Amino acid sequence: MSGLVLPIEPLTAGAFAPFGSVIEADPKTMRLINGGTTERFHALGKTEAAGEDARIVINIFRGQPRLFPYVVDMMERHPWGSQSFIPLDNRSWLAVVAQDEDGQPGRPRVFACSGRQGVHYGRNVWHHPLVAVGAVSDFLVVDREGSEHNLEEIFFETPFTIAASSLS
Amino acid sequence: MSGLVLPIEPLTAGAFAPFGSVIEADPKTMRLINGGTTERFHALGKTEAAGEDARIVINIFRGQPRLFPYVVDMMERHPWGSQSFIPLDNRSWLAVVAQDEDGQPGRPRVFACSGRQGVHYGRNVWHHPLVAVGAVSDFLVVDREGSEHNLEEIFFETPFTIAASSLS
């Protein structure tokens, strides 16, 4: 399965830029507020919610840990809004994304996120559903609610694999 | 200072309803997604962002712990949007809110939030800035960004107090 094994990359703002933004306490975004008692790391994710009656809602996702080697056999995207995942248990996890190639997801990229790193997937960015690792894990999820159909799913003819040995 | 000492109440959805909603994994809101691998606790906070160019942004607030007895001498509100706070360090904290009385905040109410409980302040709801307790604490904050002036502050002529002895 070597040709279809996906490497795991460290999550950095630069590497993730084609897909969205990293939600972490980046000193470059910091401003002091509340009389100096609070550091505000500002606008780490800029949400999008298209559609006349759409709005951004705040949810909690409680994910079962995935088993490895893990087979990536599908991706999804949300044409009408962005979606963010922020870990609430300080436990590492994986973000799996892909660039679009003529309406299909290209080869997936796998990012290792620390327990202090969330991600903001831009509107219509291909991604795999939540990949929790090691134990049941809670995530805060900020996404769009509205009346339009906001989910597109694609199954790969030849799936990809994330090897257990790639996890540190 | 007895007459102006504020009791600390447990945070429940019912008690907090006049001010917004509680962001926690409430089984009543749960639906299974992602092929049964994920429990989604849906729409725990429904954001509001008024103004033509406004949008919801995702931030991290890193709050210094407050010292007790703590003097509540002011409240603020955001006329153009809602604001949510979700703890990222699994550490208890306090949410301080008030109902409006002719454009002024009434007597504040203090809610003890667990490290697994966030809150969503409705648009234009009086609240005190972040009250972290015990140690420097990170919170995910979901609020509105836009060009209108979105902050109103009121200072009390006679401040209130949260007594150290009320913390458990």
mmCIF file of N, CA, C and O in Angstrom, chain B residues 30-97:
data_model
loop_
_atom_site.group_PDB
_atom_site.id
_atom_site.type_symbol
_atom_site.label_atom_id
_atom_site.label_comp_id
_atom_site.label_asym_id
_atom_site.label_seq_id
_atom_site.Cartn_x
_atom_site.Cartn_y
_atom_site.Cartn_z
ATOM 1 N N MET B 30 -28.232 16.002 21.154
ATOM 2 C CA MET B 30 -27.298 15.103 20.470
ATOM 3 C C MET B 30 -27.915 14.414 19.258
ATOM 4 O O MET B 30 -29.047 13.974 19.285
ATOM 5 N N ARG B 31 -27.138 14.355 18.170
ATOM 6 C CA ARG B 31 -27.467 13.535 17.012
ATOM 7 C C ARG B 31 -26.173 12.839 16.567
ATOM 8 O O ARG B 31 -25.088 13.400 16.669
ATOM 9 N N LEU B 32 -26.297 11.608 16.066
ATOM 10 C CA LEU B 32 -25.121 10.887 15.589
ATOM 11 C C LEU B 32 -24.809 11.306 14.156
ATOM 12 O O LEU B 32 -25.717 11.396 13.320
ATOM 13 N N ILE B 33 -23.517 11.529 13.858
ATOM 14 C CA ILE B 33 -23.091 11.885 12.502
ATOM 15 C C ILE B 33 -21.833 11.090 12.149
ATOM 16 O O ILE B 33 -21.365 10.278 12.943
ATOM 17 N N ASN B 34 -21.312 11.356 10.955
ATOM 18 C CA ASN B 34 -20.065 10.725 10.505
ATOM 19 C C ASN B 34 -20.125 9.205 10.641
ATOM 20 O O ASN B 34 -19.214 8.569 11.183
ATOM 21 N N GLY B 35 -21.195 8.613 10.157
ATOM 22 C CA GLY B 35 -21.322 7.163 10.195
ATOM 23 C C GLY B 35 -21.370 6.590 11.599
ATOM 24 O O GLY B 35 -20.972 5.444 11.821
ATOM 25 N N GLY B 36 -21.844 7.387 12.534
ATOM 26 C CA GLY B 36 -21.973 6.904 13.903
ATOM 27 C C GLY B 36 -20.722 7.068 14.748
ATOM 28 O O GLY B 36 -20.726 6.693 15.922
ATOM 29 N N THR B 37 -19.664 7.647 14.174
ATOM 30 C CA THR B 37 -18.417 7.784 14.938
ATOM 31 C C THR B 37 -18.374 9.047 15.789
ATOM 32 O O THR B 37 -17.471 9.212 16.606
ATOM 33 N N THR B 38 -19.323 9.952 15.577
ATOM 34 C CA THR B 38 -19.277 11.250 16.246
ATOM 35 C C THR B 38 -20.657 11.619 16.779
ATOM 36 O O THR B 38 -21.649 11.498 16.063
ATOM 37 N N GLU B 39 -20.700 12.075 18.040
ATOM 38 C CA GLU B 39 -21.912 12.653 18.598
ATOM 39 C C GLU B 39 -21.858 14.160 18.401
ATOM 40 O O GLU B 39 -20.899 14.804 18.818
ATOM 41 N N ARG B 40 -22.893 14.691 17.739
ATOM 42 C CA ARG B 40 -22.957 16.138 17.531
ATOM 43 C C ARG B 40 -23.981 16.744 18.485
ATOM 44 O O ARG B 40 -25.170 16.402 18.414
ATOM 45 N N PHE B 41 -23.529 17.634 19.347
ATOM 46 C CA PHE B 41 -24.410 18.398 20.231
ATOM 47 C C PHE B 41 -24.642 19.721 19.513
ATOM 48 O O PHE B 41 -23.756 20.580 19.439
ATOM 49 N N HIS B 42 -25.848 19.865 18.984
ATOM 50 C CA HIS B 42 -26.101 20.814 17.906
ATOM 51 C C HIS B 42 -26.616 22.170 18.391
ATOM 52 O O HIS B 42 -27.512 22.244 19.238
ATOM 53 N N ALA B 43 -26.042 23.207 17.802
ATOM 54 C CA ALA B 43 -26.546 24.585 17.942
ATOM 55 C C ALA B 43 -26.705 24.985 19.407
ATOM 56 O O ALA B 43 -27.735 25.508 19.817
ATOM 57 N N LEU B 44 -25.647 24.774 20.174
ATOM 58 C CA LEU B 44 -25.661 25.136 21.599
ATOM 59 C C LEU B 44 -25.614 26.654 21.769
ATOM 60 O O LEU B 44 -26.093 27.183 22.769
ATOM 61 N N GLY B 45 -25.041 27.327 20.807
ATOM 62 C CA GLY B 45 -25.055 28.786 20.761
ATOM 63 C C GLY B 45 -25.414 29.217 19.353
ATOM 64 O O GLY B 45 -24.825 28.723 18.384
ATOM 65 N N LYS B 46 -26.393 30.115 19.236
ATOM 66 C CA LYS B 46 -26.813 30.612 17.926
ATOM 67 C C LYS B 46 -26.343 32.054 17.819
ATOM 68 O O LYS B 46 -26.920 32.960 18.417
ATOM 69 N N THR B 47 -25.308 32.259 17.015
ATOM 70 C CA THR B 47 -24.675 33.575 17.009
ATOM 71 C C THR B 47 -25.531 34.618 16.303
ATOM 72 O O THR B 47 -26.362 34.301 15.448
ATOM 73 N N GLU B 48 -25.273 35.877 16.657
ATOM 74 C CA GLU B 48 -25.902 37.015 15.991
ATOM 75 C C GLU B 48 -24.807 37.997 15.592
ATOM 76 O O GLU B 48 -23.917 38.302 16.399
ATOM 77 N N ALA B 49 -24.875 38.492 14.371
ATOM 78 C CA ALA B 49 -23.900 39.469 13.873
ATOM 79 C C ALA B 49 -24.636 40.437 12.966
ATOM 80 O O ALA B 49 -24.825 40.167 11.784
ATOM 81 N N ALA B 50 -25.068 41.567 13.520
ATOM 82 C CA ALA B 50 -25.769 42.583 12.739
ATOM 83 C C ALA B 50 -24.777 43.548 12.108
ATOM 84 O O ALA B 50 -23.635 43.648 12.552
ATOM 85 N N GLY B 51 -25.235 44.268 11.096
ATOM 86 C CA GLY B 51 -24.364 45.208 10.386
ATOM 87 C C GLY B 51 -24.020 44.662 9.011
ATOM 88 O O GLY B 51 -23.857 43.467 8.829
ATOM 89 N N GLU B 52 -23.891 45.570 8.047
ATOM 90 C CA GLU B 52 -23.778 45.117 6.655
ATOM 91 C C GLU B 52 -22.536 44.296 6.373
ATOM 92 O O GLU B 52 -22.572 43.315 5.651
ATOM 93 N N ASP B 53 -21.393 44.709 6.920
ATOM 94 C CA ASP B 53 -20.142 44.013 6.620
ATOM 95 C C ASP B 53 -19.682 43.150 7.794
ATOM 96 O O ASP B 53 -18.515 42.809 7.894
ATOM 97 N N ALA B 54 -20.600 42.832 8.686
ATOM 98 C CA ALA B 54 -20.214 42.113 9.902
ATOM 99 C C ALA B 54 -20.042 40.630 9.636
ATOM 100 O O ALA B 54 -20.634 40.065 8.714
ATOM 101 N N ARG B 55 -19.191 40.016 10.449
ATOM 102 C CA ARG B 55 -19.103 38.570 10.424
ATOM 103 C C ARG B 55 -18.679 38.055 11.793
ATOM 104 O O ARG B 55 -18.193 38.796 12.643
ATOM 105 N N ILE B 56 -18.885 36.765 11.987
ATOM 106 C CA ILE B 56 -18.477 36.110 13.229
ATOM 107 C C ILE B 56 -17.015 35.694 13.089
ATOM 108 O O ILE B 56 -16.627 35.092 12.076
ATOM 109 N N VAL B 57 -16.210 35.995 14.106
ATOM 110 C CA VAL B 57 -14.805 35.584 14.112
ATOM 111 C C VAL B 57 -14.523 34.737 15.354
ATOM 112 O O VAL B 57 -15.236 34.806 16.358
ATOM 113 N N ILE B 58 -13.477 33.937 15.222
ATOM 114 C CA ILE B 58 -13.078 33.006 16.279
ATOM 115 C C ILE B 58 -11.754 33.484 16.860
ATOM 116 O O ILE B 58 -10.792 33.716 16.111
ATOM 117 N N ASN B 59 -11.717 33.634 18.174
ATOM 118 C CA ASN B 59 -10.564 34.199 18.852
ATOM 119 C C ASN B 59 -10.199 33.327 20.051
ATOM 120 O O ASN B 59 -10.995 32.506 20.503
ATOM 121 N N ILE B 60 -9.010 33.555 20.587
ATOM 122 C CA ILE B 60 -8.645 32.976 21.881
ATOM 123 C C ILE B 60 -8.390 34.127 22.846
ATOM 124 O O ILE B 60 -7.698 35.093 22.499
ATOM 125 N N PHE B 61 -9.003 34.055 24.025
ATOM 126 C CA PHE B 61 -8.719 35.008 25.104
ATOM 127 C C PHE B 61 -7.908 34.270 26.163
ATOM 128 O O PHE B 61 -8.300 33.185 26.607
ATOM 129 N N ARG B 62 -6.797 34.871 26.572
ATOM 130 C CA ARG B 62 -5.958 34.302 27.634
ATOM 131 C C ARG B 62 -6.081 35.214 28.846
ATOM 132 O O ARG B 62 -5.519 36.310 28.873
ATOM 133 N N GLY B 63 -6.855 34.775 29.841
ATOM 134 C CA GLY B 63 -7.199 35.642 30.964
ATOM 135 C C GLY B 63 -6.343 35.408 32.189
ATOM 136 O O GLY B 63 -6.127 34.271 32.598
ATOM 137 N N GLN B 64 -5.861 36.519 32.783
ATOM 138 C CA GLN B 64 -5.220 36.432 34.101
ATOM 139 C C GLN B 64 -6.283 36.070 35.132
ATOM 140 O O GLN B 64 -7.420 36.533 35.039
ATOM 141 N N PRO B 65 -5.915 35.287 36.138
ATOM 142 C CA PRO B 65 -6.918 34.978 37.175
ATOM 143 C C PRO B 65 -7.239 36.231 37.988
ATOM 144 O O PRO B 65 -6.368 37.065 38.243
ATOM 145 N N ARG B 66 -8.521 36.376 38.363
ATOM 146 C CA ARG B 66 -8.928 37.513 39.182
ATOM 147 C C ARG B 66 -8.586 37.224 40.645
ATOM 148 O O ARG B 66 -8.533 36.075 41.073
ATOM 149 N N LEU B 67 -8.379 38.292 41.419
ATOM 150 C CA LEU B 67 -8.124 38.152 42.854
ATOM 151 C C LEU B 67 -9.437 38.342 43.606
ATOM 152 O O LEU B 67 -10.257 39.190 43.233
ATOM 153 N N PHE B 68 -9.613 37.596 44.684
ATOM 154 C CA PHE B 68 -10.850 37.652 45.472
ATOM 155 C C PHE B 68 -10.532 38.088 46.892
ATOM 156 O O PHE B 68 -9.476 37.753 47.416
ATOM 157 N N PRO B 69 -11.448 38.845 47.573
ATOM 158 C CA PRO B 69 -12.740 39.287 47.057
ATOM 159 C C PRO B 69 -12.565 40.143 45.799
ATOM 160 O O PRO B 69 -11.679 40.993 45.752
ATOM 161 N N TYR B 70 -13.440 39.900 44.805
ATOM 162 C CA TYR B 70 -13.356 40.619 43.543
ATOM 163 C C TYR B 70 -14.457 41.679 43.469
ATOM 164 O O TYR B 70 -15.627 41.383 43.742
ATOM 165 N N VAL B 71 -14.071 42.877 43.107
ATOM 166 C CA VAL B 71 -15.025 43.985 43.035
ATOM 167 C C VAL B 71 -15.569 44.092 41.606
ATOM 168 O O VAL B 71 -14.807 44.295 40.655
ATOM 169 N N VAL B 72 -16.874 43.963 41.482
ATOM 170 C CA VAL B 72 -17.552 44.123 40.188
ATOM 171 C C VAL B 72 -17.980 45.579 40.091
ATOM 172 O O VAL B 72 -19.001 45.972 40.662
ATOM 173 N N ASP B 73 -17.202 46.382 39.398
ATOM 174 C CA ASP B 73 -17.500 47.820 39.353
ATOM 175 C C ASP B 73 -18.028 48.285 38.002
ATOM 176 O O ASP B 73 -18.326 49.461 37.825
ATOM 177 N N MET B 74 -18.121 47.354 37.036
ATOM 178 C CA MET B 74 -18.620 47.753 35.712
ATOM 179 C C MET B 74 -19.197 46.543 34.985
ATOM 180 O O MET B 74 -18.937 45.398 35.345
ATOM 181 N N MET B 75 -19.993 46.853 33.984
ATOM 182 C CA MET B 75 -20.512 45.829 33.079
ATOM 183 C C MET B 75 -20.401 46.395 31.659
ATOM 184 O O MET B 75 -20.313 47.611 31.457
ATOM 185 N N GLU B 76 -20.459 45.505 30.692
ATOM 186 C CA GLU B 76 -20.432 45.946 29.298
ATOM 187 C C GLU B 76 -21.461 45.147 28.500
ATOM 188 O O GLU B 76 -21.956 44.115 28.949
ATOM 189 N N ARG B 77 -21.781 45.660 27.296
ATOM 190 C CA ARG B 77 -22.622 44.897 26.379
ATOM 191 C C ARG B 77 -22.255 45.264 24.950
ATOM 192 O O ARG B 77 -21.624 46.297 24.700
ATOM 193 N N HIS B 78 -22.668 44.388 24.021
ATOM 194 C CA HIS B 78 -22.320 44.544 22.611
ATOM 195 C C HIS B 78 -23.620 44.652 21.808
ATOM 196 O O HIS B 78 -24.298 43.651 21.581
ATOM 197 N N PRO B 79 -23.986 45.871 21.392
ATOM 198 C CA PRO B 79 -25.294 46.074 20.744
ATOM 199 C C PRO B 79 -25.436 45.365 19.401
ATOM 200 O O PRO B 79 -26.562 45.138 18.957
ATOM 201 N N TRP B 80 -24.341 45.023 18.743
ATOM 202 C CA TRP B 80 -24.415 44.516 17.376
ATOM 203 C C TRP B 80 -24.197 43.014 17.249
ATOM 204 O O TRP B 80 -24.234 42.488 16.130
ATOM 205 N N GLY B 81 -23.946 42.335 18.362
ATOM 206 C CA GLY B 81 -23.737 40.901 18.179
ATOM 207 C C GLY B 81 -23.608 40.146 19.482
ATOM 208 O O GLY B 81 -23.476 40.736 20.563
ATOM 209 N N SER B 82 -23.662 38.841 19.366
ATOM 210 C CA SER B 82 -23.526 37.962 20.523
ATOM 211 C C SER B 82 -22.047 37.661 20.759
ATOM 212 O O SER B 82 -21.173 38.013 19.951
ATOM 213 N N GLN B 83 -21.774 37.009 21.870
ATOM 214 C CA GLN B 83 -20.396 36.667 22.236
ATOM 215 C C GLN B 83 -20.418 35.408 23.089
ATOM 216 O O GLN B 83 -21.194 35.321 24.036
ATOM 217 N N SER B 84 -19.560 34.462 22.741
ATOM 218 C CA SER B 84 -19.502 33.196 23.474
ATOM 219 C C SER B 84 -18.111 32.967 24.031
ATOM 220 O O SER B 84 -17.108 33.317 23.401
ATOM 221 N N PHE B 85 -18.062 32.336 25.202
ATOM 222 C CA PHE B 85 -16.804 31.987 25.875
ATOM 223 C C PHE B 85 -16.832 30.501 26.200
ATOM 224 O O PHE B 85 -17.765 30.031 26.856
ATOM 225 N N ILE B 86 -15.804 29.779 25.762
ATOM 226 C CA ILE B 86 -15.723 28.335 26.027
ATOM 227 C C ILE B 86 -14.330 28.038 26.599
ATOM 228 O O ILE B 86 -13.316 28.324 25.955
ATOM 229 N N PRO B 87 -14.264 27.449 27.815
ATOM 230 C CA PRO B 87 -12.951 27.213 28.432
ATOM 231 C C PRO B 87 -12.171 26.136 27.676
ATOM 232 O O PRO B 87 -12.726 25.120 27.254
ATOM 233 N N LEU B 88 -10.863 26.371 27.511
ATOM 234 C CA LEU B 88 -9.987 25.424 26.806
ATOM 235 C C LEU B 88 -9.049 24.685 27.756
ATOM 236 O O LEU B 88 -8.280 23.832 27.321
ATOM 237 N N ASP B 89 -9.093 25.020 29.038
ATOM 238 C CA ASP B 89 -8.168 24.403 30.008
ATOM 239 C C ASP B 89 -8.893 23.551 31.037
ATOM 240 O O ASP B 89 -8.281 23.160 32.034
ATOM 241 N N ASN B 90 -10.164 23.279 30.813
ATOM 242 C CA ASN B 90 -10.941 22.473 31.758
ATOM 243 C C ASN B 90 -10.814 23.008 33.186
ATOM 244 O O ASN B 90 -10.645 22.235 34.133
ATOM 245 N N ARG B 91 -10.893 24.339 33.311
ATOM 246 C CA ARG B 91 -10.781 24.979 34.630
ATOM 247 C C ARG B 91 -12.034 25.811 34.881
ATOM 248 O O ARG B 91 -12.488 26.540 33.989
ATOM 249 N N SER B 92 -12.577 25.712 36.085
ATOM 250 C CA SER B 92 -13.796 26.452 36.430
ATOM 251 C C SER B 92 -13.570 27.954 36.313
ATOM 252 O O SER B 92 -12.451 28.442 36.476
ATOM 253 N N TRP B 93 -14.656 28.678 36.050
ATOM 254 C CA TRP B 93 -14.585 30.134 35.904
ATOM 255 C C TRP B 93 -15.942 30.723 36.256
ATOM 256 O O TRP B 93 -16.886 29.982 36.578
ATOM 257 N N LEU B 94 -16.047 32.040 36.227
ATOM 258 C CA LEU B 94 -17.299 32.702 36.600
ATOM 259 C C LEU B 94 -17.839 33.524 35.436
ATOM 260 O O LEU B 94 -17.089 34.255 34.783
ATOM 261 N N ALA B 95 -19.141 33.406 35.207
ATOM 262 C CA ALA B 95 -19.839 34.257 34.240
ATOM 263 C C ALA B 95 -20.721 35.225 35.025
ATOM 264 O O ALA B 95 -21.539 34.797 35.839
ATOM 265 N N VAL B 96 -20.531 36.512 34.778
ATOM 266 C CA VAL B 96 -21.254 37.552 35.516
ATOM 267 C C VAL B 96 -22.119 38.319 34.530
ATOM 268 O O VAL B 96 -21.601 38.900 33.569
ATOM 269 N N VAL B 97 -23.423 38.322 34.751
ATOM 270 C CA VAL B 97 -24.371 38.923 33.815
ATOM 271 C C VAL B 97 -25.401 39.755 34.574
ATOM 272 O O VAL B 97 -25.496 39.679 35.804
#
